[in-house]
Coordinates of C-alpha atoms in Angstrom, one line a residue:
M1 CA 72.3 121.6 126.1
M2 CA 75.2 119.6 124.7
K3 CA 78.2 119.0 126.9
K4 CA 81.3 120.8 126.1
I5 CA 83.8 118.2 124.8
V6 CA 87.5 118.8 125.2
F7 CA 89.3 117.5 122.1
I8 CA 93.0 116.7 122.3
L9 CA 93.0 116.4 118.5
C10 CA 95.8 115.5 117.3
F11 CA 92.5 112.8 107.8
L12 CA 92.0 111.6 104.7
V13 CA 94.4 109.2 103.1
L14 CA 92.0 108.0 100.4
K15 CA 92.9 105.2 98.1
T16 CA 94.6 105.3 94.7
I17 CA 93.6 106.2 91.2
L18 CA 93.1 109.5 89.6
V19 CA 89.8 111.2 89.7
A20 CA 87.4 112.2 87.0
Q21 CA 84.2 113.8 88.0
T22 CA 81.9 111.0 89.1
P23 CA 78.1 111.6 89.5
A24 CA 78.7 111.9 93.3
A25 CA 81.5 114.5 92.7
R26 CA 79.4 116.4 90.2
Y27 CA 76.5 116.5 92.7
A28 CA 78.9 117.8 95.3
A29 CA 80.1 120.5 92.9
F30 CA 76.5 121.6 92.4
I31 CA 75.9 121.8 96.1
K32 CA 79.1 123.8 96.6
K33 CA 78.0 126.2 93.9
A34 CA 74.6 126.6 95.6
D35 CA 76.3 127.3 98.9
T36 CA 78.6 129.9 97.2
F37 CA 75.5 131.7 95.9
Y38 CA 74.0 131.6 99.4
R39 CA 77.1 133.1 100.9
V40 CA 77.1 136.0 98.5
K41 CA 73.4 136.5 99.2
N42 CA 72.2 135.5 95.7
Y43 CA 69.5 133.4 97.4
K44 CA 67.3 132.8 94.4
T45 CA 70.2 131.5 92.3
S46 CA 71.2 129.4 95.3
G47 CA 67.8 127.8 95.4
Q48 CA 67.7 127.3 91.7
T49 CA 71.1 125.6 91.9
Y50 CA 70.0 123.3 94.7
T51 CA 67.0 122.3 92.5
Q52 CA 69.4 121.6 89.6
A53 CA 71.5 119.4 91.9
F54 CA 68.5 117.4 93.1
K55 CA 67.3 116.9 89.6
F56 CA 70.7 115.6 88.6
N57 CA 70.7 113.3 91.6
H58 CA 67.3 111.8 90.5
W59 CA 65.5 113.7 93.2
K60 CA 67.4 111.9 96.0
I61 CA 67.7 114.7 98.5
P62 CA 69.9 114.4 101.6
Q63 CA 68.2 116.0 104.5
S64 CA 70.9 118.5 105.2
D65 CA 70.9 119.7 101.5
G66 CA 67.1 119.8 101.5
F67 CA 67.1 121.9 104.6
N68 CA 69.7 124.3 103.1
A69 CA 67.7 124.6 99.9
A70 CA 64.7 125.6 102.0
C71 CA 66.8 128.3 103.7
S72 CA 67.8 129.8 100.4
W73 CA 64.3 129.7 99.0
T74 CA 63.0 131.3 102.2
L75 CA 65.5 134.2 102.0
A76 CA 64.5 134.6 98.3
D77 CA 60.9 135.1 99.5
Q78 CA 59.7 131.9 97.8
A79 CA 57.8 130.3 100.7
D80 CA 56.2 127.7 98.4
S81 CA 59.5 126.3 97.3
A82 CA 60.9 126.4 100.9
F83 CA 58.0 124.4 102.2
A84 CA 58.2 122.0 99.3
Y85 CA 61.7 120.9 100.4
L86 CA 60.9 121.0 104.1
D87 CA 58.0 118.7 103.4
I88 CA 60.2 116.3 101.4
I89 CA 62.8 115.9 104.2
A90 CA 60.1 115.7 106.9
T91 CA 58.3 112.9 105.0
A92 CA 61.7 111.2 104.7
G93 CA 62.1 111.3 108.5
Y94 CA 63.8 114.6 109.3
S95 CA 63.6 115.0 113.1
K96 CA 65.9 118.0 114.1
Y97 CA 63.1 120.0 115.8
D98 CA 65.6 122.4 117.5
Q99 CA 67.4 123.2 114.2
L100 CA 64.1 123.8 112.4
T101 CA 62.6 126.1 115.1
T102 CA 65.7 128.2 115.8
D103 CA 67.3 128.7 112.4
H104 CA 67.1 132.4 111.7
D105 CA 66.8 131.9 107.9
L106 CA 63.4 130.3 108.3
Q107 CA 61.9 132.8 110.7
S108 CA 59.6 134.3 108.0
L109 CA 57.9 130.9 107.6
H110 CA 56.7 130.8 111.2
R111 CA 53.7 132.9 110.4
D112 CA 52.6 130.7 107.5
K113 CA 49.7 128.3 108.3
R114 CA 51.8 125.4 106.9
W115 CA 54.3 125.8 109.7
K116 CA 52.3 124.1 112.4
K117 CA 51.6 121.1 110.2
L118 CA 55.3 120.8 109.4
L119 CA 56.3 121.0 113.1
A120 CA 53.8 118.3 113.9
V121 CA 55.4 115.9 111.4
V122 CA 58.9 116.7 112.7
T123 CA 57.8 116.3 116.3
D124 CA 56.4 112.9 115.5
N125 CA 59.6 111.9 113.6
K126 CA 61.7 113.0 116.7
A127 CA 59.5 110.9 119.0
K128 CA 59.8 107.8 116.7
E129 CA 63.6 108.3 116.5
E130 CA 64.0 108.6 120.2
A131 CA 61.9 105.4 120.7
K132 CA 64.4 103.5 118.6
L133 CA 67.4 104.5 120.7
N134 CA 69.3 102.0 122.8
K135 CA 68.9 103.8 126.1
P136 CA 70.9 101.4 128.3
L137 CA 73.8 101.7 125.8
I138 CA 73.4 105.5 125.7
A139 CA 73.7 105.6 129.5
E140 CA 76.8 103.4 129.4
L141 CA 78.4 105.7 126.8
D142 CA 77.4 108.8 128.8
T143 CA 79.4 107.4 131.7
I144 CA 82.3 106.7 129.4
L145 CA 82.2 110.2 128.1
D146 CA 82.3 111.7 131.6
H147 CA 85.2 109.5 132.4
D148 CA 87.0 110.5 129.2
Q149 CA 86.5 114.2 129.6
K150 CA 86.7 114.7 133.4
Y151 CA 90.5 115.1 133.6
R152 CA 91.1 116.4 130.1
A153 CA 89.1 119.5 131.1
K154 CA 92.0 120.2 133.5
I155 CA 94.8 120.0 131.0
N156 CA 95.0 123.7 129.9
D157 CA 94.8 125.1 133.5
T158 CA 97.4 122.6 134.8
K159 CA 99.8 123.4 131.9
Q160 CA 99.4 127.1 132.4
N161 CA 99.8 127.0 136.2
Y162 CA 102.6 124.4 136.4
G163 CA 104.2 124.0 133.0
A164 CA 104.1 121.2 130.4
D165 CA 106.9 119.2 132.0
S166 CA 105.8 119.7 135.6
K167 CA 105.1 116.8 138.0
E168 CA 101.5 117.9 138.2
M169 CA 101.1 117.7 134.5
K170 CA 102.8 114.2 134.4
A171 CA 100.5 113.0 137.2
L172 CA 97.4 114.3 135.3
W173 CA 98.5 112.5 132.1
R174 CA 99.0 109.2 134.1
T175 CA 95.4 109.5 135.4
I176 CA 94.1 110.3 131.9
N177 CA 96.0 107.3 130.4
E178 CA 94.6 105.0 133.1
N179 CA 91.1 106.2 132.4
D180 CA 91.6 105.8 128.7
S181 CA 92.6 102.1 129.1
I182 CA 89.4 101.4 131.0
D183 CA 87.2 103.3 128.6
L184 CA 88.9 101.6 125.6
L185 CA 88.2 98.1 126.9
K186 CA 84.5 99.0 127.1
V187 CA 84.3 100.7 123.7
K188 CA 86.2 97.8 122.0
T189 CA 83.7 95.4 123.4
I190 CA 80.8 97.5 122.0
L191 CA 82.5 97.9 118.6
D192 CA 83.5 94.3 118.2
R193 CA 80.0 93.2 119.2
D194 CA 77.8 95.8 117.4
G195 CA 80.0 97.6 114.9
W196 CA 80.0 101.3 114.6
L197 CA 76.8 102.7 116.1
G198 CA 75.4 105.9 114.6
P199 CA 73.1 108.6 116.0
D200 CA 70.1 106.5 115.1
V201 CA 71.1 103.9 117.7
V202 CA 73.0 105.8 120.5
G203 CA 72.3 109.5 119.6
E204 CA 74.7 112.1 118.4
E205 CA 76.6 112.3 121.7
G206 CA 76.8 108.5 122.1
S207 CA 78.3 108.1 118.6
E208 CA 80.7 110.9 119.3
T209 CA 81.8 109.2 122.4
L210 CA 82.8 106.1 120.4
F211 CA 84.9 108.3 118.2
L212 CA 86.6 110.2 121.1
V213 CA 87.7 107.0 122.8
I214 CA 89.2 105.6 119.6
Q215 CA 90.8 109.0 118.9
H216 CA 92.5 108.8 122.3
S217 CA 93.7 105.2 121.9
D218 CA 97.1 103.8 120.7
Q219 CA 98.1 103.6 117.1
K220 CA 97.4 99.9 116.6
T221 CA 93.9 100.3 117.9
Q222 CA 93.3 103.3 115.7
E223 CA 94.6 101.5 112.6
K224 CA 92.3 98.5 113.5
Y225 CA 89.1 100.6 113.7
L226 CA 89.9 103.1 110.9
P227 CA 88.3 100.9 108.2
M228 CA 85.2 100.7 110.3
V229 CA 85.0 104.5 110.7
R230 CA 85.5 104.9 106.9
E231 CA 82.6 102.5 106.2
A232 CA 80.4 104.3 108.8
V233 CA 81.1 107.6 107.0
E234 CA 80.1 106.1 103.7
D235 CA 76.7 105.0 105.0
G236 CA 76.0 108.0 107.1
R237 CA 76.6 106.6 110.6
A238 CA 79.6 108.9 111.3
S239 CA 80.6 112.3 110.0
A240 CA 83.4 113.1 107.5
G241 CA 84.9 115.4 110.1
M242 CA 85.4 112.5 112.5
L243 CA 87.1 110.5 109.8
A244 CA 89.3 113.5 108.9
L245 CA 90.6 113.8 112.5
L246 CA 91.2 110.1 112.9
E247 CA 93.0 109.8 109.6
D248 CA 95.2 112.8 110.4
R249 CA 96.2 111.3 113.7
V250 CA 97.0 107.9 112.1
A251 CA 99.0 109.6 109.3
V252 CA 101.1 111.6 111.8
K253 CA 101.8 108.5 113.9
Q254 CA 102.9 106.7 110.8
G255 CA 105.4 109.5 110.0
K256 CA 103.4 110.9 107.2
K257 CA 102.0 114.4 106.6
Q258 CA 98.5 115.1 107.7
I259 CA 95.8 116.3 105.3
Y260 CA 93.6 118.6 107.4
G261 CA 96.0 120.1 109.9
S262 CA 94.1 118.8 113.0
Q263 CA 97.3 117.4 114.7
I264 CA 99.0 119.7 117.1
V265 CA 102.5 118.8 118.4
T266 CA 105.1 120.5 120.6
D267 CA 107.9 122.1 118.8
P268 CA 111.1 120.6 120.4
K269 CA 113.1 123.8 119.8
T270 CA 110.6 126.3 121.3
G271 CA 108.5 124.1 123.5
K272 CA 105.4 125.7 122.0
D273 CA 102.4 124.1 120.3
T274 CA 102.6 124.0 116.5
I275 CA 100.8 122.3 113.6
A276 CA 102.3 118.9 112.5
P277 CA 103.4 118.9 108.8
V278 CA 100.5 119.2 106.4
E279 CA 100.3 117.9 102.8
D280 CA 99.7 120.7 100.3
F281 CA 99.4 123.3 103.0
A282 CA 98.2 126.1 100.6
N283 CA 95.0 124.2 100.0
V284 CA 94.3 122.9 103.5
N285 CA 91.3 125.2 104.1
K286 CA 89.7 124.0 100.8
R287 CA 89.9 120.4 102.1
R288 CA 88.6 121.4 105.6
A289 CA 85.7 123.4 104.1
A290 CA 84.7 120.4 101.9
I291 CA 83.9 118.3 104.9
G292 CA 82.5 121.0 107.1
L293 CA 85.5 122.0 109.2
E294 CA 86.3 125.6 110.2
P295 CA 89.3 127.4 108.7
L296 CA 92.6 126.2 110.1
E297 CA 93.5 129.6 111.5
E298 CA 90.3 129.5 113.6
Y299 CA 90.8 125.9 114.7
V300 CA 94.3 126.5 116.0
K301 CA 93.4 129.5 118.1
Q302 CA 92.5 127.2 121.0
W303 CA 96.3 126.4 121.2
N304 CA 97.2 130.1 120.8
I305 CA 98.7 129.4 117.5
V306 CA 98.6 132.3 115.0
L307 CA 99.0 131.5 111.3
K308 CA 100.8 134.0 109.4
K309 CA 99.1 134.8 106.1
A310 CA 101.2 134.2 103.1
P311 CA 101.6 137.2 100.8
E312 CA 98.7 137.2 98.4
K313 CA 99.7 136.0 95.0
R314 CA 98.4 138.1 92.2
L315 CA 97.4 135.5 89.6
I316 CA 96.9 138.3 87.1
P317 CA 99.6 140.9 87.7
N318 CA 98.9 144.4 86.3
G319 CA 99.7 144.6 82.6
I320 CA 101.6 141.3 82.2
A321 CA 100.5 137.8 83.0
N322 CA 97.2 136.6 81.5
S323 CA 96.7 139.8 79.6
D324 CA 97.2 138.1 76.3
F325 CA 96.6 134.8 74.6
S326 CA 100.3 134.0 74.7
T327 CA 100.6 134.3 78.5
A328 CA 97.4 132.4 79.4
M329 CA 97.4 131.0 82.9
E330 CA 97.2 127.2 82.8
I331 CA 94.3 125.8 85.0
H332 CA 95.1 122.8 87.2
D333 CA 92.1 122.7 89.4
S334 CA 88.3 122.4 89.0
I335 CA 87.7 125.4 91.2
I336 CA 89.7 128.6 90.5
D337 CA 89.4 130.9 93.5
L338 CA 88.8 134.6 93.3
Q339 CA 90.2 136.0 90.1
N340 CA 90.0 139.4 88.4
V341 CA 90.8 141.1 85.1
T342 CA 93.4 143.7 84.7
T343 CA 92.4 147.1 83.4
G344 CA 93.9 148.9 80.4
F345 CA 96.5 146.5 78.9
G346 CA 96.4 144.3 75.8
K347 CA 99.7 144.1 73.9
Q348 CA 98.5 141.8 71.2
L349 CA 95.6 141.6 68.7
D350 CA 94.2 138.3 69.9
Y351 CA 90.7 137.4 68.7
A352 CA 88.3 137.8 66.0
F353 CA 84.5 138.1 65.7
G354 CA 82.7 139.5 62.7
N355 CA 84.9 142.6 62.7
G356 CA 88.3 141.1 62.5
C357 CA 91.1 141.5 65.1
K358 CA 90.5 143.6 68.1
R359 CA 92.9 144.9 70.8
E360 CA 91.7 143.5 74.1
T361 CA 91.4 145.4 77.3
N362 CA 90.1 144.5 80.8
S363 CA 90.6 140.8 80.3
A364 CA 92.3 137.6 81.4
W365 CA 93.2 134.4 79.5
Y366 CA 93.2 130.8 80.8
K367 CA 94.5 127.6 79.2
I368 CA 93.0 124.1 79.8
T369 CA 94.5 120.9 78.6
V370 CA 91.8 118.1 79.0
P371 CA 93.1 114.6 80.0
Y372 CA 90.0 112.7 78.8
D373 CA 86.9 112.9 76.6
T374 CA 84.3 115.1 78.2
I375 CA 81.9 118.0 77.8
I376 CA 83.4 121.2 79.3
T377 CA 80.9 123.1 81.4
F378 CA 81.7 125.8 83.9
D379 CA 80.2 128.7 86.0
L380 CA 81.7 132.1 86.2
V381 CA 80.3 133.6 89.4
P382 CA 81.0 137.3 90.1
N383 CA 81.8 138.2 93.7
D384 CA 79.6 141.2 93.2
P385 CA 76.3 140.4 91.2
K386 CA 76.5 144.0 89.8
D387 CA 79.6 143.0 87.7
D388 CA 78.8 141.7 84.3
Y389 CA 81.6 139.5 82.7
D390 CA 81.8 138.4 79.1
F391 CA 83.7 135.4 77.9
I392 CA 84.9 133.7 74.7
F393 CA 86.0 130.0 74.5
F394 CA 88.2 128.3 72.0
K395 CA 88.8 124.5 71.4
C396 CA 92.2 123.7 69.9
P397 CA 92.7 120.2 68.6
D398 CA 96.2 121.0 67.2
K399 CA 98.8 123.7 66.8
T400 CA 97.1 125.0 63.6
C401 CA 94.2 126.2 65.7
I402 CA 96.6 127.9 68.2
D403 CA 98.4 129.7 65.4
G404 CA 95.0 130.7 64.1
I405 CA 93.8 132.2 67.4
S406 CA 97.0 134.2 67.8
S407 CA 96.7 135.5 64.2
C408 CA 93.0 136.2 64.5
K409 CA 92.2 133.7 61.7
V410 CA 90.1 131.4 64.0
G411 CA 87.0 132.5 65.8
P412 CA 85.7 131.1 69.2
D413 CA 83.6 128.0 69.5
R414 CA 81.5 129.7 72.2
F415 CA 81.0 133.2 73.4
C416 CA 78.6 135.1 75.7
F417 CA 78.2 138.9 75.8
S418 CA 74.7 138.9 77.2
I419 CA 73.8 140.5 80.6
N420 CA 72.4 137.9 82.9
F421 CA 70.0 139.7 85.3
D422 CA 68.0 136.6 86.4
K423 CA 71.0 134.6 87.7
S424 CA 72.8 137.5 89.4
A425 CA 75.3 138.0 86.6
S426 CA 76.7 134.4 86.6
T427 CA 77.6 133.1 83.2
G428 CA 79.3 130.1 81.6
L429 CA 78.9 126.9 79.6
S430 CA 75.9 124.7 80.5
L431 CA 74.4 121.3 79.6
Y432 CA 71.0 123.0 79.7
S433 CA 71.6 125.5 76.9
N434 CA 71.3 125.0 73.1
E435 CA 72.9 128.3 72.2
T436 CA 76.5 128.5 71.0
A437 CA 76.7 132.3 71.1
L438 CA 74.9 135.2 72.8
N439 CA 75.5 138.8 71.7
C440 CA 75.1 141.9 73.8
G441 CA 71.9 142.7 75.6
P442 CA 69.7 140.9 78.2
G443 CA 69.9 137.1 78.0
D444 CA 70.3 133.8 79.8
G445 CA 74.0 134.3 80.3
Y446 CA 74.8 130.6 79.5
V447 CA 75.7 128.9 76.2
A448 CA 76.0 125.2 75.5
G449 CA 78.7 123.0 76.9
L450 CA 81.5 122.1 74.5
P451 CA 82.5 118.5 73.8
V452 CA 86.3 118.0 73.8
K453 CA 88.6 115.0 73.3
A454 CA 91.5 113.8 75.4
G455 CA 94.6 115.9 74.8
E456 CA 92.8 118.9 73.3
T457 CA 93.6 122.3 74.6
C458 CA 91.0 125.0 75.3
Y459 CA 91.4 128.7 75.8
L460 CA 89.0 130.9 77.9
M461 CA 89.1 134.7 77.8
V462 CA 87.2 136.6 80.5
N463 CA 86.4 140.2 79.8
F464 CA 85.0 143.0 81.9
P465 CA 83.6 145.6 79.5
E466 CA 85.5 148.9 79.8
F467 CA 82.4 151.0 79.2
Y468 CA 81.4 150.4 82.9
H469 CA 84.2 152.8 83.9
R470 CA 84.8 151.1 87.2
T471 CA 86.8 148.4 88.8
S472 CA 85.2 144.9 89.1
K473 CA 85.4 142.9 92.3
G474 CA 86.5 139.6 90.8
F475 CA 85.0 136.2 90.1
T476 CA 85.4 132.5 90.8
L477 CA 85.4 129.7 88.1
Y478 CA 83.8 126.3 88.8
F479 CA 84.5 123.6 86.2
Y480 CA 82.2 120.6 86.5
N481 CA 83.4 118.2 83.8
Y482 CA 87.0 119.0 84.0
W483 CA 88.8 117.3 86.9
P484 CA 92.6 117.4 86.7
Q485 CA 95.0 115.0 88.3
K486 CA 95.5 115.4 92.1
P487 CA 98.6 114.9 94.3
E488 CA 99.2 111.2 95.0
R489 CA 98.0 111.2 98.7
L490 CA 94.9 113.3 97.9
K491 CA 93.6 110.9 95.3
S492 CA 90.2 109.4 95.8
K493 CA 88.7 106.1 95.1
P494 CA 88.4 104.5 91.7
S495 CA 86.0 106.5 89.5
A496 CA 85.0 107.1 85.9
R497 CA 87.4 108.4 83.3
S498 CA 90.5 107.2 85.1
K499 CA 92.8 106.0 82.3
V500 CA 96.1 106.1 84.0
I501 CA 96.0 102.8 85.8
P502 CA 98.7 100.5 84.5
A503 CA 97.7 97.1 83.2
K504 CA 98.2 94.3 85.7
K505 CA 97.9 96.6 88.6
T506 CA 95.9 95.0 91.4
I507 CA 93.0 97.0 92.9
V508 CA 91.1 95.8 95.9
L509 CA 87.4 96.3 95.7
E510 CA 86.6 97.9 99.1
N511 CA 83.2 97.5 100.7
V512 CA 82.1 94.5 98.6
L513 CA 80.3 92.2 101.0
F514 CA 78.8 88.7 100.8
V515 CA 76.5 86.6 102.9
S516 CA 78.8 84.6 105.2
D517 CA 80.3 81.5 103.5
K518 CA 78.1 82.2 100.4
T519 CA 78.6 83.7 97.0
V520 CA 75.5 86.0 97.4
L521 CA 76.3 89.7 97.3
L522 CA 74.8 91.9 100.0
K523 CA 73.0 95.0 98.9
E524 CA 75.6 97.1 100.8
S525 CA 78.0 96.2 97.9
N526 CA 76.0 98.0 95.3
A527 CA 77.5 101.4 95.8
A528 CA 81.1 100.1 95.4
L529 CA 80.2 98.0 92.4
D530 CA 78.4 100.8 90.7
K531 CA 81.6 102.9 90.9
L532 CA 83.3 100.1 89.0
V533 CA 80.4 100.1 86.5
S534 CA 80.9 103.8 85.9
F535 CA 84.6 103.3 85.6
L536 CA 84.2 100.6 82.9
Q537 CA 81.5 102.6 81.1
S538 CA 84.0 105.5 80.7
N539 CA 86.8 103.2 79.6
K540 CA 85.0 101.3 76.9
N541 CA 88.0 99.4 75.6
M542 CA 89.2 98.2 78.9
K543 CA 89.2 94.6 79.9
I544 CA 89.5 93.4 83.5
E545 CA 89.8 90.2 85.5
I546 CA 88.0 89.8 88.8
R547 CA 89.9 87.8 91.4
G548 CA 88.5 86.2 94.6
H549 CA 90.5 85.3 97.7
T550 CA 89.7 83.8 101.1
D551 CA 91.6 83.3 104.4
N552 CA 92.9 79.8 105.3
T553 CA 90.0 78.8 107.5
G554 CA 88.5 75.4 106.5
D555 CA 89.0 73.1 103.5
E556 CA 91.1 74.6 100.7
K557 CA 89.0 73.0 97.9
K558 CA 85.9 74.7 99.4
N559 CA 87.8 78.0 99.7
Q560 CA 88.9 77.8 96.1
K561 CA 85.3 77.2 95.0
L562 CA 84.0 80.0 97.3
S563 CA 86.5 82.5 96.0
E564 CA 85.7 81.7 92.3
G565 CA 82.0 81.9 93.0
R566 CA 82.3 85.3 94.6
A567 CA 84.4 86.6 91.6
K568 CA 81.8 85.2 89.2
A569 CA 79.0 86.9 91.3
I570 CA 80.7 90.3 90.6
V571 CA 81.0 89.6 86.9
D572 CA 77.3 88.7 86.8
Y573 CA 76.5 92.0 88.5
L574 CA 78.5 93.9 86.0
V575 CA 76.9 92.1 83.1
S576 CA 73.5 93.0 84.6
K577 CA 74.5 96.6 84.4
K578 CA 75.2 96.3 80.6
I579 CA 79.0 95.8 80.7
D580 CA 79.9 93.5 77.8
K581 CA 80.7 90.0 79.1
S582 CA 83.6 89.8 76.6
R583 CA 85.4 92.4 78.6
L584 CA 85.2 90.5 81.8
S585 CA 86.9 87.3 83.2
Y586 CA 87.2 85.9 86.7
K587 CA 89.4 83.5 88.8
G588 CA 89.4 82.1 92.3
F589 CA 92.6 81.7 94.3
G590 CA 91.2 80.4 97.6
S591 CA 93.7 81.1 100.4
T592 CA 96.9 80.7 98.2
Q593 CA 97.6 84.5 97.9
P594 CA 97.4 86.1 101.3
I595 CA 98.3 89.7 101.8
A596 CA 98.5 89.5 105.6
S597 CA 99.0 87.0 108.3
N598 CA 96.3 84.4 108.9
D599 CA 97.3 84.1 112.5
N600 CA 94.9 86.8 113.7
D601 CA 91.4 88.1 112.9
E602 CA 92.7 91.4 111.4
G603 CA 94.9 89.6 109.0
K604 CA 92.2 87.1 108.0
Q605 CA 89.8 90.0 107.3
K606 CA 92.3 91.5 104.9
N607 CA 92.9 88.2 103.1
R608 CA 89.1 87.8 102.5
R609 CA 88.9 90.1 99.5
V610 CA 87.9 90.6 95.9
E611 CA 90.1 92.6 93.6
F612 CA 90.5 93.2 89.9
I613 CA 93.4 93.7 87.5
I614 CA 93.3 95.6 84.2
L615 CA 94.3 93.3 81.3
P616 CA 96.6 94.4 78.5
N617 CA 94.7 95.3 75.3

């Protein structure tokens, strides 16, 4: 049984540049969609969507996603598909025996003759994994964990019995701080010697202990090890939830707003616990859910904080907004939460099919302005699979088209009126369909994705046929190739289709690593460099210059040569990925352009970098 860990929790300031939907982001969107189908009990569609995601990901299947796919297929009574994914992850080393044997979703598989064979493989994986663990280090970290948690477990009772400002509470905090100092020295020794250790070396609890001690340390220490935790999350040695909590704490200490709401502070006016300021509070639960954290209102209950729910905004008020083309709601996100159509309005004659203009009823209009060339695809997922929504979709390259729609002289580029029984009434635009229109009656429910160019405006009308004579329960829209601009502090790392970076802006290439004192790239650099490849592929006219830098250790002539050689190595990598050499140049600057002090190891590490600038066309 895992020990109960008391968190005094106090996340994600990702780097610059606007985001288009990278392959990783699109894969994540597929997985999110699959999970949505699972949650509304459309298990077969969930399993099919997981398969679609894995196919898109070239059949690279993360163990957690493969396990969830097996759960969906099991609940859809498709044991063969469930065992197929369980066998894949077991062959890849899946070792969570307890999860496999206790998950309720998989219970129906226990009677299958294949179950014992699967358990044998997972049991063997678990034994091999445990044999690799560093048991002396696990024992040391276990002692540190006990030391860290022993007195923290007394905080709530002491506060309740004596008060937050009592001498008893102050004495308890002195003891905790003394223990933290001792624990931190031990953990810093481990991290500086071995780097961040994942569950594969010290087990889940041991890796969690490293995080706890850093989480309880001073600001300078947290800032020092934050890059190490980021790197550990990228290669799977730490969880995104850990990084979220640490980034939140660092942000608050730096006087910035947190992203995930994990930091709890004391209100100076009331003396009560409250949530430190949060960036874009309205969407905090979306961000928490994306990395596996519970809703904020559940998280803060341990501090007896009750979040007041904001009045629900009706995005489609009865009879007014979104009822007609002229009042279409502009979409500014790739996921549009629960929407609905409004019954019995329609002030204008808005669209034409074979029969000319028609007065719309039971419908909602949406407007999308696309910032880059792409192929628009989306899923419209009903909250109730019994609801059957239709849609029409227009592409408008100029105002002439807009006038044509409003006067019914222009017809839609795509429409779908078919009833989609196989996919639980979901519908939309898909890369896997060749149809441009589907009329009434049973059908696939999906028509082909629509190519659009930067600056073009599209209009989507969603309709719930009035002949059902009942109220629909709403739907969610998921756009997969439309990724609008995000607030500055929520932007992610450089990715494809980003066309807003000014020329001459310097961008540091994170996680690009070389053999010590050599120009040879380590394989760990491939992921970061492949992102740059995708970025350049999506911006075909862009030219860049790669720039290498070193710290001031050693001979300057050698440093200059080393920095230039490393910059060239990156150019060579890009050329090997079919980036035209005429778009690339490189320079080495040695130690002449430091961005931090060379008087300490932390500063030297920052100065040893490779970066690029976008050259004016």
